[in-house]
Coordinates of C-alpha atoms in Angstrom, one line a residue:
M2 CA 112.0 31.3 123.2
T3 CA 110.0 28.8 125.1
N4 CA 112.3 25.8 126.4
R5 CA 111.1 22.9 124.6
W6 CA 114.3 20.4 125.4
R7 CA 114.3 18.4 128.4
T8 CA 117.1 18.6 131.1
L9 CA 156.9 21.0 91.7
T10 CA 158.4 17.4 92.3
P11 CA 156.7 17.0 95.6
T12 CA 157.7 14.5 98.6
V13 CA 155.3 12.1 99.1
L14 CA 154.1 11.9 102.6
V15 CA 152.4 8.3 103.1
V16 CA 149.5 8.4 105.5
A17 CA 148.3 5.2 106.7
A18 CA 146.5 5.8 109.9
L19 CA 143.9 8.2 111.3
L20 CA 145.3 11.3 113.1
T21 CA 143.2 11.4 116.2
P22 CA 142.4 14.1 118.6
A23 CA 144.6 12.6 121.3
A24 CA 147.6 13.8 119.2
E25 CA 146.5 17.5 119.1
A26 CA 146.1 17.4 123.1
G27 CA 148.2 20.3 123.1
R28 CA 146.3 22.4 121.1
P29 CA 142.6 22.8 123.0
A30 CA 141.8 25.9 120.9
W31 CA 140.8 23.9 117.7
F32 CA 137.1 23.3 117.0
T33 CA 135.5 21.5 114.2
S34 CA 134.0 23.9 112.5
W35 CA 132.4 22.3 109.3
A36 CA 132.3 18.4 108.2
Q37 CA 130.6 16.3 105.9
S38 CA 131.0 12.8 106.2
Q39 CA 132.4 10.2 103.2
Q40 CA 129.6 7.5 102.2
N41 CA 130.9 6.3 98.7
L42 CA 133.5 6.8 95.9
G43 CA 132.6 9.3 93.1
P44 CA 134.0 9.5 89.4
A45 CA 137.7 9.2 88.5
V46 CA 139.7 12.2 87.9
R47 CA 142.7 12.7 85.9
D48 CA 145.3 15.4 86.1
Q49 CA 142.5 17.9 87.4
S50 CA 141.8 20.0 90.3
M51 CA 138.9 19.8 92.5
R52 CA 137.8 23.1 94.3
M53 CA 135.0 22.4 97.4
I54 CA 133.3 25.0 98.9
T55 CA 132.9 24.5 102.9
H56 CA 130.6 26.7 105.0
L57 CA 132.3 27.5 108.5
S58 CA 129.7 27.6 111.4
Q59 CA 132.2 29.7 113.4
G60 CA 135.7 31.5 112.0
G61 CA 139.4 32.0 113.7
S62 CA 142.6 33.0 112.9
A63 CA 143.8 29.6 111.6
V64 CA 142.1 26.7 109.7
R65 CA 143.7 23.3 108.9
V66 CA 141.7 20.7 106.9
R67 CA 140.8 16.6 107.2
V68 CA 141.3 14.8 104.1
Q69 CA 140.3 10.9 103.4
N70 CA 140.2 7.9 101.7
T71 CA 137.9 6.0 103.4
F72 CA 136.1 3.7 100.8
G73 CA 139.2 4.0 98.3
T74 CA 140.2 0.8 97.1
Q75 CA 143.6 2.1 95.8
P76 CA 146.1 5.0 97.5
L77 CA 145.0 8.4 96.6
T78 CA 147.7 11.5 96.1
L79 CA 146.9 14.8 96.5
D80 CA 149.9 16.6 94.7
H81 CA 149.1 20.1 95.8
T82 CA 146.2 21.8 97.8
T83 CA 145.3 25.2 98.7
V84 CA 142.8 26.9 101.1
A85 CA 141.1 30.6 100.4
L86 CA 138.5 32.2 101.2
S87 CA 135.3 31.8 98.7
R88 CA 134.1 35.0 97.0
G89 CA 131.1 33.5 95.5
D90 CA 130.8 30.5 92.7
A91 CA 134.4 29.4 92.2
A92 CA 136.2 32.5 92.7
V93 CA 138.7 32.6 95.5
S94 CA 140.8 35.2 97.4
D95 CA 143.8 35.1 100.0
V96 CA 145.0 31.6 98.8
R97 CA 147.3 29.6 100.7
D98 CA 149.3 26.6 100.3
L99 CA 148.4 23.5 102.7
T100 CA 151.0 21.2 103.8
F101 CA 150.5 17.6 105.7
G102 CA 153.5 17.2 108.0
G103 CA 155.3 19.7 106.2
R104 CA 155.1 18.6 102.8
R105 CA 153.5 19.7 99.8
A106 CA 152.1 16.3 98.6
V107 CA 150.0 13.6 100.8
T108 CA 149.2 10.0 99.8
L109 CA 146.1 8.7 101.3
Q110 CA 146.0 4.4 101.4
P111 CA 142.8 3.0 101.4
G112 CA 141.2 3.7 104.6
A113 CA 143.1 6.5 105.6
S114 CA 142.6 10.1 106.9
T115 CA 144.8 12.9 108.0
W116 CA 144.7 16.4 108.8
S117 CA 146.7 19.4 107.4
D118 CA 149.3 21.6 108.9
Q119 CA 147.5 24.6 110.3
V120 CA 147.9 27.6 108.3
P121 CA 146.8 31.1 109.3
L122 CA 144.1 32.6 107.7
T123 CA 141.3 34.9 109.5
T124 CA 137.7 33.7 108.7
S125 CA 134.3 34.4 110.7
A126 CA 131.1 32.8 111.3
G127 CA 129.4 32.0 108.3
A128 CA 132.3 32.5 105.9
D129 CA 132.8 30.2 103.1
L130 CA 136.1 28.7 102.7
A131 CA 137.6 26.9 99.6
V132 CA 139.4 23.9 99.7
S133 CA 141.4 23.3 96.3
M134 CA 142.8 19.7 95.5
H135 CA 145.1 18.5 92.4
V136 CA 145.3 15.0 91.4
A137 CA 148.4 14.6 88.8
G138 CA 147.5 11.1 87.8
E139 CA 144.3 9.4 88.0
A140 CA 142.5 8.6 90.9
V141 CA 139.0 7.9 92.4
P142 CA 138.1 10.0 95.4
G143 CA 135.6 9.4 98.0
R144 CA 132.4 11.9 98.5
H145 CA 129.7 12.7 100.1
D146 CA 127.1 12.7 97.8
G147 CA 125.0 15.5 98.6
A148 CA 126.5 18.9 99.4
F149 CA 123.3 21.0 98.7
R150 CA 125.3 23.5 96.8
E151 CA 127.6 23.7 93.7
N152 CA 131.1 22.4 94.1
Y153 CA 133.8 22.6 91.2
L154 CA 136.2 20.7 88.9
T155 CA 138.6 21.6 86.2
A156 CA 138.9 19.9 82.7
P157 CA 140.4 16.7 82.7
G158 CA 144.6 17.0 81.9
S159 CA 144.5 20.5 83.0
G160 CA 147.2 20.4 85.4
D161 CA 147.2 21.8 88.9
Q162 CA 145.0 24.9 88.9
T163 CA 144.5 25.1 92.5
A164 CA 145.1 28.5 93.3
A165 CA 143.6 29.5 89.8
P166 CA 140.7 31.7 89.2
A167 CA 137.2 30.7 88.5
D168 CA 136.9 30.5 85.2
A169 CA 139.6 27.3 85.2
Y170 CA 136.7 25.6 87.1
T171 CA 134.6 24.3 84.1
Q172 CA 132.5 21.6 85.7
K173 CA 130.0 22.0 88.8
I174 CA 129.2 18.9 90.9
Q175 CA 126.6 18.8 93.8
S176 CA 129.0 16.5 95.7
T177 CA 131.8 17.0 98.0
Y178 CA 135.0 14.7 97.3
V179 CA 138.0 14.1 99.4
V180 CA 137.8 16.7 102.1
T181 CA 135.8 16.2 105.1
A182 CA 136.0 18.6 108.0
V183 CA 137.8 21.7 108.3
D184 CA 138.9 23.0 112.0
V185 CA 139.3 26.7 113.0
F186 CA 141.6 27.9 115.7
N187 CA 139.8 29.9 118.1
P188 CA 140.4 30.0 122.1
R189 CA 136.8 31.8 122.7
L190 CA 135.1 28.6 121.3
K191 CA 133.8 26.1 124.1
G192 CA 133.3 23.2 122.0
T193 CA 131.8 21.7 119.0
I194 CA 127.7 20.3 118.4
V195 CA 127.8 17.1 115.9
P196 CA 124.0 16.6 114.5
F197 CA 124.2 12.8 113.5
G198 CA 122.1 11.0 111.8
S199 CA 120.3 10.1 108.1
S200 CA 119.1 12.7 105.7
V201 CA 117.2 14.5 107.8
V202 CA 120.0 15.5 109.7
D203 CA 122.3 15.5 105.9
G204 CA 120.0 18.1 104.9
V205 CA 117.5 16.7 102.4
G206 CA 114.4 19.2 101.6
S207 CA 116.8 22.3 102.5
T208 CA 117.2 23.7 98.8
N209 CA 113.3 23.1 98.2
C210 CA 111.6 26.3 98.2
G211 CA 108.5 25.6 96.6
P212 CA 107.4 23.7 93.4
G213 CA 110.0 24.2 90.5
C214 CA 112.1 26.3 93.0
T215 CA 115.4 25.2 94.4
E216 CA 118.1 27.2 96.6
L217 CA 121.5 25.5 96.3
G218 CA 123.9 27.3 98.3
A219 CA 121.7 28.8 100.1
D220 CA 123.1 26.8 103.4
K221 CA 119.4 26.6 105.0
R222 CA 119.7 23.0 106.7
W223 CA 118.1 23.4 110.0
T224 CA 121.8 22.8 111.1
D225 CA 123.0 25.9 109.3
V226 CA 120.2 27.7 111.5
L227 CA 121.2 26.4 114.6
A228 CA 124.8 27.6 113.8
R229 CA 123.4 31.4 113.1
R230 CA 121.8 31.5 116.0
I231 CA 124.4 30.3 118.0
A232 CA 127.0 32.6 116.5
A233 CA 124.3 35.7 117.2
E234 CA 122.6 35.1 119.9
S235 CA 124.3 32.7 122.7
P236 CA 126.8 33.8 125.0
V237 CA 128.4 30.7 124.9
Q238 CA 129.9 30.3 121.2
L239 CA 130.1 26.9 120.0
A240 CA 130.7 25.3 116.6
V241 CA 128.2 23.0 114.5
A242 CA 129.9 20.2 112.0
N243 CA 127.3 18.4 110.5
A244 CA 127.9 14.3 110.7
G245 CA 124.4 13.5 108.5
I246 CA 124.4 10.6 105.8
S247 CA 121.1 10.4 103.4
G248 CA 120.1 6.8 103.7
T249 CA 121.6 5.7 106.6
T250 CA 120.6 3.8 109.8
S251 CA 121.3 3.6 113.7
A252 CA 121.0 -0.1 113.6
L253 CA 122.4 -3.0 111.2
C254 CA 118.8 -3.6 109.7
P255 CA 118.0 -6.7 107.2
G256 CA 116.8 -3.9 104.8
N257 CA 119.6 -2.1 104.3
S258 CA 121.7 -2.1 100.8
P259 CA 125.1 -3.0 100.2
G260 CA 126.0 0.5 99.9
L261 CA 125.4 1.5 103.4
K262 CA 128.1 -1.2 104.8
D263 CA 129.9 0.4 107.3
L264 CA 127.6 3.3 107.3
D265 CA 125.5 2.3 110.6
A266 CA 126.0 4.8 113.7
A267 CA 128.1 2.5 115.5
A268 CA 130.6 1.6 112.5
R269 CA 131.0 5.1 111.9
L270 CA 130.8 7.1 115.1
E271 CA 134.7 7.2 115.3
R272 CA 135.3 8.7 112.0
D273 CA 132.5 11.1 111.9
V274 CA 132.1 12.3 115.2
L275 CA 134.5 11.2 117.8
A276 CA 137.5 12.2 115.2
L277 CA 136.3 15.5 114.9
H278 CA 138.0 18.3 117.7
G279 CA 136.6 20.1 120.6
V280 CA 133.0 17.5 120.1
T281 CA 131.1 18.6 123.0
D282 CA 127.4 17.4 122.3
V283 CA 125.7 15.2 119.7
I284 CA 122.4 16.1 118.4
Y285 CA 120.9 12.4 117.4
Y286 CA 118.3 12.0 114.8
Y287 CA 118.1 8.6 113.9
G288 CA 115.5 6.0 113.5
T289 CA 113.2 6.6 110.5
N290 CA 115.6 4.5 107.9
D291 CA 115.4 1.7 110.8
L292 CA 112.1 1.1 110.8
A293 CA 111.6 1.6 106.8
N294 CA 114.2 -1.2 106.5
G295 CA 113.0 -3.7 108.9
C296 CA 115.2 -3.1 111.9
S297 CA 112.6 -3.6 115.1
A298 CA 112.4 -1.2 118.3
A299 CA 114.5 -4.0 120.2
D300 CA 117.1 -3.1 117.2
I301 CA 117.2 0.3 117.7
I302 CA 117.5 0.5 121.2
A303 CA 120.2 -1.8 121.4
S304 CA 122.0 0.6 118.8
Y305 CA 120.9 3.7 121.0
R306 CA 122.4 2.0 123.8
T307 CA 125.9 1.1 122.4
V308 CA 126.2 4.6 120.7
F309 CA 124.9 6.9 123.4
A310 CA 127.4 4.5 126.0
R311 CA 130.5 5.5 123.7
L312 CA 130.0 8.9 123.8
K313 CA 129.0 9.5 127.3
A314 CA 132.5 7.6 128.1
A315 CA 134.2 10.3 125.7
G316 CA 132.6 13.0 128.1
V317 CA 130.1 13.9 125.3
K318 CA 126.5 14.9 125.7
V319 CA 123.9 13.8 124.0
H320 CA 121.0 15.3 123.1
V321 CA 118.0 12.8 121.1
T322 CA 115.0 13.6 119.1
P323 CA 112.5 10.8 119.0
I324 CA 111.7 9.2 115.6
T325 CA 109.6 11.6 113.5
P326 CA 106.6 10.8 111.3
R327 CA 106.7 8.8 108.0
P328 CA 103.5 8.1 106.3
G329 CA 104.6 4.6 104.8
Y330 CA 105.0 3.2 108.3
S331 CA 102.9 -0.1 108.7
D332 CA 101.2 -0.7 111.9
Q333 CA 104.0 -2.7 113.1
N334 CA 106.5 0.4 112.5
N335 CA 104.3 2.5 114.3
I336 CA 103.9 0.1 117.1
D337 CA 108.1 0.3 117.2
R338 CA 108.0 4.2 116.7
H339 CA 106.4 4.5 120.0
A340 CA 108.3 2.0 121.6
V341 CA 111.7 3.6 120.6
N342 CA 110.1 7.1 121.3
S343 CA 108.8 5.9 125.0
F344 CA 112.2 4.7 125.5
V345 CA 113.4 8.0 124.8
K346 CA 111.2 9.9 126.7
R347 CA 111.4 8.1 129.8
G348 CA 112.6 10.2 132.4
S349 CA 113.6 12.7 129.7
D350 CA 117.0 11.0 130.0
C351 CA 116.8 8.1 127.9
S352 CA 116.7 6.0 130.8
G353 CA 120.1 7.2 132.0
T354 CA 122.1 7.2 128.4
C355 CA 121.5 10.6 127.3
T356 CA 121.4 14.2 128.4
S357 CA 118.3 15.6 127.0
L358 CA 115.4 15.3 124.7
T359 CA 114.5 17.4 122.0
D360 CA 111.0 16.6 120.1
F361 CA 111.3 17.5 116.8
D362 CA 107.9 15.7 116.3
Q363 CA 106.5 18.6 118.2
V364 CA 107.4 20.9 115.0
L365 CA 107.0 18.7 112.2
S366 CA 104.0 16.7 112.2
D367 CA 100.6 17.2 111.1
P368 CA 97.8 17.5 113.8
V369 CA 95.4 16.4 111.6
K370 CA 97.5 13.3 110.4
P371 CA 99.9 12.5 113.2
T372 CA 102.3 10.2 111.1
A373 CA 102.5 13.0 108.2
I374 CA 104.3 15.8 108.1
L375 CA 102.7 19.2 108.4
P376 CA 101.7 20.5 105.0
A377 CA 103.6 23.8 105.0
Y378 CA 106.9 21.8 105.7
D379 CA 106.6 19.1 103.7
T380 CA 109.1 18.8 100.7
G381 CA 105.9 16.4 99.5
D382 CA 107.4 12.9 100.0
G383 CA 106.3 12.8 103.7
V384 CA 109.8 12.6 105.2
H385 CA 111.9 15.4 104.9
A386 CA 111.4 19.2 105.4
N387 CA 111.5 22.0 103.3
I388 CA 113.4 25.2 103.6
A389 CA 110.2 26.4 106.0
G390 CA 110.5 23.3 107.9
Q391 CA 114.2 23.1 108.2
R392 CA 114.0 26.8 110.0
A393 CA 111.4 25.8 112.0
I394 CA 113.7 23.1 113.6
G395 CA 116.6 25.0 113.7
D396 CA 114.3 28.0 115.2
Y397 CA 112.9 25.2 117.6
I398 CA 116.1 24.3 119.5
D399 CA 116.9 25.8 123.1
L400 CA 120.1 27.2 123.2
K401 CA 120.4 26.9 126.5
A402 CA 120.6 23.1 126.4
F403 CA 124.4 23.2 125.1
R404 CA 125.2 25.6 128.2

């Protein structure tokens, strides 16, 4: 490949603080293999079970799961949680109980997060893992809006169905509730790559296979393509954990909606990137929403400098993509876009604040209309890449950049 990179009555455990990677320093073989960041609250659940399907970028001999109540205003109690291999839709096998500090139930205070205890379970790269959680009372779970696959709920009042077969899960949803990361134990892995950004990272467009066609659950985001390529081709094996949230910005922009509070890059960097395990690299893909929401080039560059400096201090390599085209940009937006892109391209090192550059604009832009996406890759909104475009982005990345 051409190098396109430059350079039954459970005891309740109350959890009120984030469990940080430093607390796990004695376990260097744990790596985050899947992630989806919380962004808001879902509908209330009442005495029912939630089965979330997570797609692992790498496997291992054991797993553990992170659950969060980041935006909750009330405590959230999970009375029973299981993990199992997913066998398609809501079907599972090899069901294992999960505990938290040795206890079956866990209560997450507002804003809290914790990891489960480890449980032996052999998985492989590309495996789907089902995490099932029962809420005995009524609670409002945090969620990631777009799972780009189907997840499952039982009927309200149906009780603990965490080990139940698929037919107990009568409701399909396309968001991910409560569970936000899965670690695998695998000494062969050398790190975790975290793509960090907005909808272009999150996966908008990755279910679009043409007019009237969708492919939910097909795991065709460019980050999934990258993960499969690493597993199949790279002598250096790394996990990939997606930290994209649609609609978010790098900077705090004047046009940001109230729903974006605490979702700018600096505000969520710790919980969505640095709190994951084994993180060695970040692919930073932000900026399109910043411009659309009224941020200037100076605003965006300042936010880049802040985030990149924190990542560098944590020993994490930063790979940046310039801001990609958007047909709705004003002339001033395009001037600002040019200024930001000149900053990240200067000397191929973001003026000393990042490791390397990957120019997805080279993949997506239409040579006839440089501010638009190539028609073959366009979902129709001029901003997001369809399945063909996602594959092109994932294939474009030079795996040697992560060695």
